[in-house]
Amino acid sequence: MMVSTLEEILMHDGLPPLAGPVQDRPLGGRPLAETHSPREIRDAVDALTHEHHQLALREGHSVNGTADGLQLGPLGLVHVAYGAPVIVDSPPSGRQVVIVLPLGPMAVHSNGHQWIAREPFALSSWHGTKMAPDPRAGALVGSAAADVVEDYVERLLSKPLRLPIALASEVPLKLASPRLVEAAWLEACGVLGSSSERPDELTVTALVSSLLSTMVLGLAPLLSASIGPSPHTLESSPKALWRGPGYLIAARNLMQAHLAESLSVDDIASAVGVSSRQLHAAFAEHLGTSPAQLLRDMRLDRARSLLLDRRLADRLTVATVAARTGFSHLGRFAAYYIEKFGEAPSATLSRTRH
C-alpha cells in the first residue's frame, strides 16, 4: 500500500484511527509519567530503553501522554502513548537491542524504506528510525544491552558467537514469528502490570527468560552473520571485539558502518585520533589480527549474510553484493570468499534461490 510520508502524517491528522476501543495499557500498574510535556515523557521512555530519541509534534498540538514501565532484570520495558500525532526519531541503536511492538498502525521509516507496521520490528544498529505511532494505542518497547543478548544466544547454542550482534539489513528489520513474540510480550506485561508490587525473584527470572527467548526467536534470521565458527584470526568470544581502548572500539564501529566505502588503515586511524602504527599495535594486542584483515572479514561476513538472505536473493547478483560490501575487484572478492567459506559466492546465491 502507498504510505504517506511521516511529515505528511504529522502535518495532517495522523494515521487512520483504530477500529474499536483501545486495549488496556499493558503496564498500567507501573506508571512512569502522565504529562503534557514532551520532554518528560521522552525522558521517562529513554530511562528504560536507552535509545535517546527526539520527538517532533504537530504545530498547535500538545502531547497528552502516558508512559508505564519498569526495569526487569537486564530488560527495560515501557509502554508509551503520546495522545497526539508525533514523529519519534530514534538514532541507531548501537549496542542496545531495541524491539518495538506497535499496538496500533505505526508509520515507520528507516534506511530508505517506509511501511505501516502492525507487527514487532527491531531498531537498526546502524541506521536511524523514524516512527509515527498511533496516538491512543501507542507502542510497547523492550530494550536490552547487546552483550546480554549475546550471552543468552551463546548459552542456547553452547558455542561462542563469531561476531557481535549488529542489526543491519537492506530491508526492514521485521521479526520472525511476530504473533508469537507479540503474544508472549503482552502476556508478560499483563502479569507485570497487574500489580505495583515488585515480583518475586522466581517470577522475574522466568519472565526474563521468556522475553529473551522470544526476542532471540524473532531476531534469529537477522543474526546469521553473528552465528558460526569463530574466524581463526579472532578470539572465540564476541567480547574480544569490544575490549581494549576506546579508539579501538571506535575503529571497529567505523569499519562496520562504512563497509561499502573505500577505507584505508590511515583513514581509520586518522578518524579515531591515533597513528596507524598505534592502531596496528592495538589490533594485534587485543584482537590478534590487523585492521585490514578484520575489515576484510567483516566485509566477507556481510556479503555472506546478503547472499543467504532469501528475501533478497532474486534481486541480487554476486557483482552487486561485492559492490555493496566494499570489494571493487570481483575476482579478488570471489577468491577471498572461497578461501573463507569453502564455496564460490555464486554457489551460495544459487543455493539460497533454490
PDB file of C-alpha atoms in Angstrom, residues 73-316:
ATOM      1  CA  GLY A  73      16.479  -7.615  35.369  1.00  0.00           C
ATOM      2  CA  PRO A  74      18.508  -6.768  32.221  1.00  0.00           C
ATOM      3  CA  LEU A  75      15.390  -5.774  30.251  1.00  0.00           C
ATOM      4  CA  GLY A  76      13.794  -2.349  30.102  1.00  0.00           C
ATOM      5  CA  LEU A  77      10.075  -2.465  29.292  1.00  0.00           C
ATOM      6  CA  VAL A  78       7.912   0.565  28.592  1.00  0.00           C
ATOM      7  CA  HIS A  79       4.516   1.255  27.055  1.00  0.00           C
ATOM      8  CA  VAL A  80       4.112   4.775  25.693  1.00  0.00           C
ATOM      9  CA  ALA A  81       1.156   6.573  24.100  1.00  0.00           C
ATOM     10  CA  TYR A  82       1.558  10.244  23.189  1.00  0.00           C
ATOM     11  CA  GLY A  83      -2.100  11.237  22.802  1.00  0.00           C
ATOM     12  CA  ALA A  84      -1.246  13.316  19.713  1.00  0.00           C
ATOM     13  CA  PRO A  85       0.374  12.814  16.274  1.00  0.00           C
ATOM     14  CA  VAL A  86       4.148  12.784  16.782  1.00  0.00           C
ATOM     15  CA  ILE A  87       7.220  11.572  14.964  1.00  0.00           C
ATOM     16  CA  VAL A  88       9.615   9.618  17.169  1.00  0.00           C
ATOM     17  CA  ASP A  89      13.157   9.991  15.815  1.00  0.00           C
ATOM     18  CA  SER A  90      15.420   7.278  17.231  1.00  0.00           C
ATOM     19  CA  PRO A  91      19.149   7.200  16.480  1.00  0.00           C
ATOM     20  CA  PRO A  92      20.962   3.960  15.563  1.00  0.00           C
ATOM     21  CA  SER A  93      20.587   1.549  18.470  1.00  0.00           C
ATOM     22  CA  GLY A  94      24.296   0.666  18.565  1.00  0.00           C
ATOM     23  CA  ARG A  95      24.955  -1.760  21.403  1.00  0.00           C
ATOM     24  CA  GLN A  96      21.323  -1.819  22.528  1.00  0.00           C
ATOM     25  CA  VAL A  97      18.838  -4.319  21.106  1.00  0.00           C
ATOM     26  CA  VAL A  98      15.511  -2.477  20.897  1.00  0.00           C
ATOM     27  CA  ILE A  99      12.234  -4.189  19.947  1.00  0.00           C
ATOM     28  CA  VAL A 100       9.109  -2.160  19.109  1.00  0.00           C
ATOM     29  CA  LEU A 101       5.624  -3.708  19.293  1.00  0.00           C
ATOM     30  CA  PRO A 102       3.077  -1.336  17.697  1.00  0.00           C
ATOM     31  CA  LEU A 103      -0.297  -1.600  19.417  1.00  0.00           C
ATOM     32  CA  GLY A 104      -1.927   0.290  16.547  1.00  0.00           C
ATOM     33  CA  PRO A 105      -0.821   1.101  12.983  1.00  0.00           C
ATOM     34  CA  MET A 106       2.563   2.820  13.006  1.00  0.00           C
ATOM     35  CA  ALA A 107       4.281   4.504  10.059  1.00  0.00           C
ATOM     36  CA  VAL A 108       7.994   3.657  10.056  1.00  0.00           C
ATOM     37  CA  HIS A 109      10.922   4.965   8.003  1.00  0.00           C
ATOM     38  CA  SER A 110      14.444   3.508   8.184  1.00  0.00           C
ATOM     39  CA  ASN A 111      17.328   3.112   5.733  1.00  0.00           C
ATOM     40  CA  GLY A 112      15.268   4.297   2.759  1.00  0.00           C
ATOM     41  CA  HIS A 113      12.310   2.000   3.500  1.00  0.00           C
ATOM     42  CA  GLN A 114       8.872   3.146   4.650  1.00  0.00           C
ATOM     43  CA  TRP A 115       5.968   0.962   5.721  1.00  0.00           C
ATOM     44  CA  ILE A 116       2.979   0.702   8.030  1.00  0.00           C
ATOM     45  CA  ALA A 117       3.990  -1.553  10.914  1.00  0.00           C
ATOM     46  CA  ARG A 118       1.391  -3.632  12.701  1.00  0.00           C
ATOM     47  CA  GLU A 119       3.807  -6.299  13.933  1.00  0.00           C
ATOM     48  CA  PRO A 120       7.014  -6.189  16.017  1.00  0.00           C
ATOM     49  CA  PHE A 121      10.255  -4.948  14.482  1.00  0.00           C
ATOM     50  CA  ALA A 122      13.774  -4.102  15.662  1.00  0.00           C
ATOM     51  CA  LEU A 123      15.586  -0.794  15.525  1.00  0.00           C
ATOM     52  CA  SER A 124      18.678  -0.807  13.332  1.00  0.00           C
ATOM     53  CA  SER A 125      22.111  -0.788  14.946  1.00  0.00           C
ATOM     54  CA  TRP A 126      23.476   1.441  12.181  1.00  0.00           C
ATOM     55  CA  HIS A 127      20.564   3.482  10.812  1.00  0.00           C
ATOM     56  CA  GLY A 128      18.196   5.906  12.498  1.00  0.00           C
ATOM     57  CA  THR A 129      14.489   5.064  12.592  1.00  0.00           C
ATOM     58  CA  LYS A 130      11.545   7.479  12.437  1.00  0.00           C
ATOM     59  CA  MET A 131       8.162   6.299  13.713  1.00  0.00           C
ATOM     60  CA  ALA A 132       4.662   7.797  13.779  1.00  0.00           C
ATOM     61  CA  PRO A 133       2.767   5.676  16.340  1.00  0.00           C
ATOM     62  CA  ASP A 134      -0.967   5.549  16.825  1.00  0.00           C
ATOM     63  CA  PRO A 135      -1.647   8.417  19.268  1.00  0.00           C
ATOM     64  CA  ARG A 136      -4.029   6.469  21.503  1.00  0.00           C
ATOM     65  CA  ALA A 137      -2.735   2.898  21.412  1.00  0.00           C
ATOM     66  CA  GLY A 138       0.974   3.725  21.298  1.00  0.00           C
ATOM     67  CA  ALA A 139       3.610   1.026  21.421  1.00  0.00           C
ATOM     68  CA  LEU A 140       5.382  -1.369  23.736  1.00  0.00           C
ATOM     69  CA  VAL A 141       9.175  -1.083  23.635  1.00  0.00           C
ATOM     70  CA  GLY A 142      11.674  -3.585  25.032  1.00  0.00           C
ATOM     71  CA  SER A 143      15.407  -2.973  25.303  1.00  0.00           C
ATOM     72  CA  ALA A 144      18.446  -4.946  26.436  1.00  0.00           C
ATOM     73  CA  ALA A 145      22.178  -4.428  26.107  1.00  0.00           C
ATOM     74  CA  ALA A 146      23.598  -6.380  23.167  1.00  0.00           C
ATOM     75  CA  ASP A 147      26.051  -8.246  25.408  1.00  0.00           C
ATOM     76  CA  VAL A 148      23.090  -9.613  27.423  1.00  0.00           C
ATOM     77  CA  VAL A 149      21.509 -10.973  24.232  1.00  0.00           C
ATOM     78  CA  GLU A 150      24.886 -12.320  23.065  1.00  0.00           C
ATOM     79  CA  ASP A 151      25.381 -14.176  26.366  1.00  0.00           C
ATOM     80  CA  TYR A 152      21.889 -15.645  26.078  1.00  0.00           C
ATOM     81  CA  VAL A 153      22.453 -16.814  22.481  1.00  0.00           C
ATOM     82  CA  GLU A 154      25.812 -18.344  23.391  1.00  0.00           C
ATOM     83  CA  ARG A 155      24.181 -20.316  26.217  1.00  0.00           C
ATOM     84  CA  LEU A 156      21.440 -21.528  23.861  1.00  0.00           C
ATOM     85  CA  LEU A 157      23.934 -22.627  21.212  1.00  0.00           C
ATOM     86  CA  SER A 158      26.638 -23.832  23.627  1.00  0.00           C
ATOM     87  CA  LYS A 159      29.225 -22.109  21.461  1.00  0.00           C
ATOM     88  CA  PRO A 160      30.643 -18.604  21.060  1.00  0.00           C
ATOM     89  CA  LEU A 161      29.341 -16.150  18.509  1.00  0.00           C
ATOM     90  CA  ARG A 162      31.526 -15.311  15.556  1.00  0.00           C
ATOM     91  CA  LEU A 163      30.822 -11.567  15.684  1.00  0.00           C
ATOM     92  CA  PRO A 164      28.992  -9.178  17.994  1.00  0.00           C
ATOM     93  CA  ILE A 165      25.328  -8.686  17.218  1.00  0.00           C
ATOM     94  CA  ALA A 166      24.712  -5.902  14.701  1.00  0.00           C
ATOM     95  CA  LEU A 167      21.167  -5.467  13.451  1.00  0.00           C
ATOM     96  CA  ALA A 168      21.743  -4.206   9.930  1.00  0.00           C
ATOM     97  CA  SER A 169      19.799  -5.158   6.825  1.00  0.00           C
ATOM     98  CA  GLU A 170      18.907  -3.886   3.377  1.00  0.00           C
ATOM     99  CA  VAL A 171      15.234  -4.492   4.252  1.00  0.00           C
ATOM    100  CA  PRO A 172      13.090  -3.535   7.284  1.00  0.00           C
ATOM    101  CA  LEU A 173      14.040  -5.418  10.458  1.00  0.00           C
ATOM    102  CA  LYS A 174      10.736  -7.233  10.872  1.00  0.00           C
ATOM    103  CA  LEU A 175      10.750 -10.119  13.363  1.00  0.00           C
ATOM    104  CA  ALA A 176      10.186 -13.775  12.614  1.00  0.00           C
ATOM    105  CA  SER A 177       7.156 -15.407  14.300  1.00  0.00           C
ATOM    106  CA  PRO A 178       5.751 -11.937  15.081  1.00  0.00           C
ATOM    107  CA  ARG A 179       2.463 -13.148  16.574  1.00  0.00           C
ATOM    108  CA  LEU A 180       4.269 -15.463  18.986  1.00  0.00           C
ATOM    109  CA  VAL A 181       6.645 -12.701  20.038  1.00  0.00           C
ATOM    110  CA  GLU A 182       3.804 -10.228  20.489  1.00  0.00           C
ATOM    111  CA  ALA A 183       1.645 -12.660  22.476  1.00  0.00           C
ATOM    112  CA  ALA A 184       4.494 -13.603  24.815  1.00  0.00           C
ATOM    113  CA  TRP A 185       5.484  -9.997  25.479  1.00  0.00           C
ATOM    114  CA  LEU A 186       1.943  -8.774  26.036  1.00  0.00           C
ATOM    115  CA  GLU A 187       1.243 -11.692  28.370  1.00  0.00           C
ATOM    116  CA  ALA A 188       4.391 -10.938  30.377  1.00  0.00           C
ATOM    117  CA  CYS A 189       3.472  -7.259  30.562  1.00  0.00           C
ATOM    118  CA  GLY A 190      -0.021  -8.211  31.690  1.00  0.00           C
ATOM    119  CA  VAL A 191       1.477 -10.142  34.597  1.00  0.00           C
ATOM    120  CA  LEU A 192       3.808  -7.277  35.498  1.00  0.00           C
ATOM    121  CA  GLY A 193       1.186  -4.571  35.069  1.00  0.00           C
ATOM    122  CA  SER A 194      -1.437  -6.255  37.232  1.00  0.00           C
ATOM    123  CA  SER A 195       0.287  -5.196  40.442  1.00  0.00           C
ATOM    124  CA  SER A 196       2.509  -2.367  41.583  1.00  0.00           C
ATOM    125  CA  GLU A 197       4.440  -4.708  43.898  1.00  0.00           C
ATOM    126  CA  ARG A 198       7.862  -5.962  42.972  1.00  0.00           C
ATOM    127  CA  PRO A 199       7.552  -9.503  41.551  1.00  0.00           C
ATOM    128  CA  ASP A 200       9.382 -12.262  43.395  1.00  0.00           C
ATOM    129  CA  GLU A 201      12.762 -13.490  42.216  1.00  0.00           C
ATOM    130  CA  LEU A 202      11.453 -16.660  40.554  1.00  0.00           C
ATOM    131  CA  THR A 203       8.825 -14.717  38.606  1.00  0.00           C
ATOM    132  CA  VAL A 204      11.427 -12.189  37.431  1.00  0.00           C
ATOM    133  CA  THR A 205      13.789 -14.970  36.330  1.00  0.00           C
ATOM    134  CA  ALA A 206      11.048 -16.838  34.461  1.00  0.00           C
ATOM    135  CA  LEU A 207       9.737 -13.710  32.732  1.00  0.00           C
ATOM    136  CA  VAL A 208      13.225 -12.555  31.718  1.00  0.00           C
ATOM    137  CA  SER A 209      13.896 -15.995  30.220  1.00  0.00           C
ATOM    138  CA  SER A 210      10.583 -15.904  28.329  1.00  0.00           C
ATOM    139  CA  LEU A 211      11.156 -12.393  26.987  1.00  0.00           C
ATOM    140  CA  LEU A 212      14.774 -13.048  25.956  1.00  0.00           C
ATOM    141  CA  SER A 213      13.914 -16.362  24.290  1.00  0.00           C
ATOM    142  CA  THR A 214      11.134 -14.829  22.200  1.00  0.00           C
ATOM    143  CA  MET A 215      13.319 -11.804  21.407  1.00  0.00           C
ATOM    144  CA  VAL A 216      16.009 -14.154  20.071  1.00  0.00           C
ATOM    145  CA  LEU A 217      13.385 -16.194  18.190  1.00  0.00           C
ATOM    146  CA  GLY A 218      12.187 -13.050  16.467  1.00  0.00           C
ATOM    147  CA  LEU A 219      15.693 -11.868  15.697  1.00  0.00           C
ATOM    148  CA  ALA A 220      17.038 -15.260  14.578  1.00  0.00           C
ATOM    149  CA  PRO A 221      17.032 -14.550  10.796  1.00  0.00           C
ATOM    150  CA  LEU A 222      18.882 -11.289  11.449  1.00  0.00           C
ATOM    151  CA  LEU A 223      21.696 -12.925  13.452  1.00  0.00           C
ATOM    152  CA  SER A 224      23.174 -15.197  10.778  1.00  0.00           C
ATOM    153  CA  ALA A 225      26.322 -13.083  10.450  1.00  0.00           C
ATOM    154  CA  SER A 226      26.979 -13.415  14.190  1.00  0.00           C
ATOM    155  CA  ILE A 227      26.491 -17.182  14.466  1.00  0.00           C
ATOM    156  CA  GLY A 228      29.047 -19.711  13.317  1.00  0.00           C
ATOM    157  CA  PRO A 229      32.597 -20.896  13.918  1.00  0.00           C
ATOM    158  CA  SER A 230      34.992 -18.188  15.021  1.00  0.00           C
ATOM    159  CA  PRO A 231      37.436 -16.861  12.424  1.00  0.00           C
ATOM    160  CA  HIS A 232      40.913 -18.238  13.072  1.00  0.00           C
ATOM    161  CA  THR A 233      42.290 -14.735  13.473  1.00  0.00           C
ATOM    162  CA  LEU A 234      39.957 -13.739  16.306  1.00  0.00           C
ATOM    163  CA  GLU A 235      39.457 -14.842  19.878  1.00  0.00           C
ATOM    164  CA  SER A 236      36.437 -17.085  20.373  1.00  0.00           C
ATOM    165  CA  SER A 237      34.223 -14.681  22.310  1.00  0.00           C
ATOM    166  CA  PRO A 238      32.497 -11.688  20.691  1.00  0.00           C
ATOM    167  CA  LYS A 239      33.506  -9.643  23.690  1.00  0.00           C
ATOM    168  CA  ALA A 240      37.068  -9.781  22.411  1.00  0.00           C
ATOM    169  CA  LEU A 241      35.950  -7.321  19.750  1.00  0.00           C
ATOM    170  CA  TRP A 242      34.783  -4.882  22.427  1.00  0.00           C
ATOM    171  CA  ARG A 243      37.818  -4.958  24.710  1.00  0.00           C
ATOM    172  CA  GLY A 244      40.664  -2.520  24.600  1.00  0.00           C
ATOM    173  CA  PRO A 245      40.947   1.256  24.432  1.00  0.00           C
ATOM    174  CA  GLY A 246      38.051   3.402  23.251  1.00  0.00           C
ATOM    175  CA  TYR A 247      39.711   4.250  19.948  1.00  0.00           C
ATOM    176  CA  LEU A 248      39.892   0.531  19.101  1.00  0.00           C
ATOM    177  CA  ILE A 249      36.141   0.110  19.602  1.00  0.00           C
ATOM    178  CA  ALA A 250      35.564   3.318  17.639  1.00  0.00           C
ATOM    179  CA  ALA A 251      37.685   1.953  14.776  1.00  0.00           C
ATOM    180  CA  ARG A 252      35.655  -1.232  14.633  1.00  0.00           C
ATOM    181  CA  ASN A 253      32.394   0.747  14.704  1.00  0.00           C
ATOM    182  CA  LEU A 254      33.685   2.913  11.862  1.00  0.00           C
ATOM    183  CA  MET A 255      34.508  -0.155   9.788  1.00  0.00           C
ATOM    184  CA  GLN A 256      31.099  -1.712  10.388  1.00  0.00           C
ATOM    185  CA  ALA A 257      29.274   1.493   9.475  1.00  0.00           C
ATOM    186  CA  HIS A 258      31.226   2.041   6.233  1.00  0.00           C
ATOM    187  CA  LEU A 259      31.795  -1.455   4.825  1.00  0.00           C
ATOM    188  CA  ALA A 260      30.857  -0.418   1.287  1.00  0.00           C
ATOM    189  CA  GLU A 261      33.245   2.531   1.211  1.00  0.00           C
ATOM    190  CA  SER A 262      36.937   2.705   0.387  1.00  0.00           C
ATOM    191  CA  LEU A 263      38.702   2.798   3.751  1.00  0.00           C
ATOM    192  CA  SER A 264      42.451   2.662   4.303  1.00  0.00           C
ATOM    193  CA  VAL A 265      44.114   1.972   7.638  1.00  0.00           C
ATOM    194  CA  ASP A 266      45.386   5.556   7.570  1.00  0.00           C
ATOM    195  CA  ASP A 267      41.804   6.817   7.116  1.00  0.00           C
ATOM    196  CA  ILE A 268      40.602   4.757  10.081  1.00  0.00           C
ATOM    197  CA  ALA A 269      43.495   5.777  12.329  1.00  0.00           C
ATOM    198  CA  SER A 270      43.008   9.448  11.490  1.00  0.00           C
ATOM    199  CA  ALA A 271      39.262   9.244  12.173  1.00  0.00           C
ATOM    200  CA  VAL A 272      39.777   7.802  15.674  1.00  0.00           C
ATOM    201  CA  GLY A 273      42.687  10.120  16.517  1.00  0.00           C
ATOM    202  CA  VAL A 274      45.706   7.796  16.640  1.00  0.00           C
ATOM    203  CA  SER A 275      48.612   6.915  14.370  1.00  0.00           C
ATOM    204  CA  SER A 276      48.465   3.944  12.010  1.00  0.00           C
ATOM    205  CA  ARG A 277      51.271   2.289  13.989  1.00  0.00           C
ATOM    206  CA  GLN A 278      49.332   2.660  17.264  1.00  0.00           C
ATOM    207  CA  LEU A 279      46.183   1.266  15.652  1.00  0.00           C
ATOM    208  CA  HIS A 280      48.063  -1.754  14.269  1.00  0.00           C
ATOM    209  CA  ALA A 281      49.593  -2.399  17.693  1.00  0.00           C
ATOM    210  CA  ALA A 282      46.205  -2.217  19.439  1.00  0.00           C
ATOM    211  CA  PHE A 283      44.600  -4.607  16.936  1.00  0.00           C
ATOM    212  CA  ALA A 284      47.438  -7.082  17.358  1.00  0.00           C
ATOM    213  CA  GLU A 285      47.362  -6.910  21.165  1.00  0.00           C
ATOM    214  CA  HIS A 286      43.612  -7.034  21.757  1.00  0.00           C
ATOM    215  CA  LEU A 287      42.200  -8.813  18.686  1.00  0.00           C
ATOM    216  CA  GLY A 288      45.110 -10.865  17.376  1.00  0.00           C
ATOM    217  CA  THR A 289      44.658  -9.547  13.850  1.00  0.00           C
ATOM    218  CA  SER A 290      45.316  -6.475  11.717  1.00  0.00           C
ATOM    219  CA  PRO A 291      42.871  -3.686  10.824  1.00  0.00           C
ATOM    220  CA  ALA A 292      42.926  -4.691   7.154  1.00  0.00           C
ATOM    221  CA  GLN A 293      42.251  -8.360   7.916  1.00  0.00           C
ATOM    222  CA  LEU A 294      39.374  -7.591  10.270  1.00  0.00           C
ATOM    223  CA  LEU A 295      37.846  -5.186   7.737  1.00  0.00           C
ATOM    224  CA  ARG A 296      38.054  -7.873   5.055  1.00  0.00           C
ATOM    225  CA  ASP A 297      36.480 -10.463   7.382  1.00  0.00           C
ATOM    226  CA  MET A 298      33.658  -8.072   8.260  1.00  0.00           C
ATOM    227  CA  ARG A 299      33.017  -7.366   4.576  1.00  0.00           C
ATOM    228  CA  LEU A 300      33.003 -11.072   3.733  1.00  0.00           C
ATOM    229  CA  ASP A 301      30.639 -11.843   6.625  1.00  0.00           C
ATOM    230  CA  ARG A 302      28.315  -9.081   5.449  1.00  0.00           C
ATOM    231  CA  ALA A 303      28.490 -10.396   1.884  1.00  0.00           C
ATOM    232  CA  ARG A 304      27.599 -13.897   3.028  1.00  0.00           C
ATOM    233  CA  SER A 305      24.695 -12.547   5.072  1.00  0.00           C
ATOM    234  CA  LEU A 306      23.325 -10.838   1.945  1.00  0.00           C
ATOM    235  CA  LEU A 307      23.843 -13.915  -0.230  1.00  0.00           C
ATOM    236  CA  LEU A 308      21.986 -16.081   2.304  1.00  0.00           C
ATOM    237  CA  ASP A 309      19.026 -13.690   2.633  1.00  0.00           C
ATOM    238  CA  ARG A 310      16.114 -15.345   0.832  1.00  0.00           C
ATOM    239  CA  ARG A 311      14.188 -12.071   0.802  1.00  0.00           C
ATOM    240  CA  LEU A 312      16.849 -10.501  -1.429  1.00  0.00           C
ATOM    241  CA  ALA A 313      18.082 -13.473  -3.442  1.00  0.00           C
ATOM    242  CA  ASP A 314      16.087 -12.811  -6.610  1.00  0.00           C
ATOM    243  CA  ARG A 315      17.189  -9.152  -6.708  1.00  0.00           C
ATOM    244  CA  LEU A 316      20.905  -9.663  -6.045  1.00  0.00           C
TER     245      LEU A 316
END
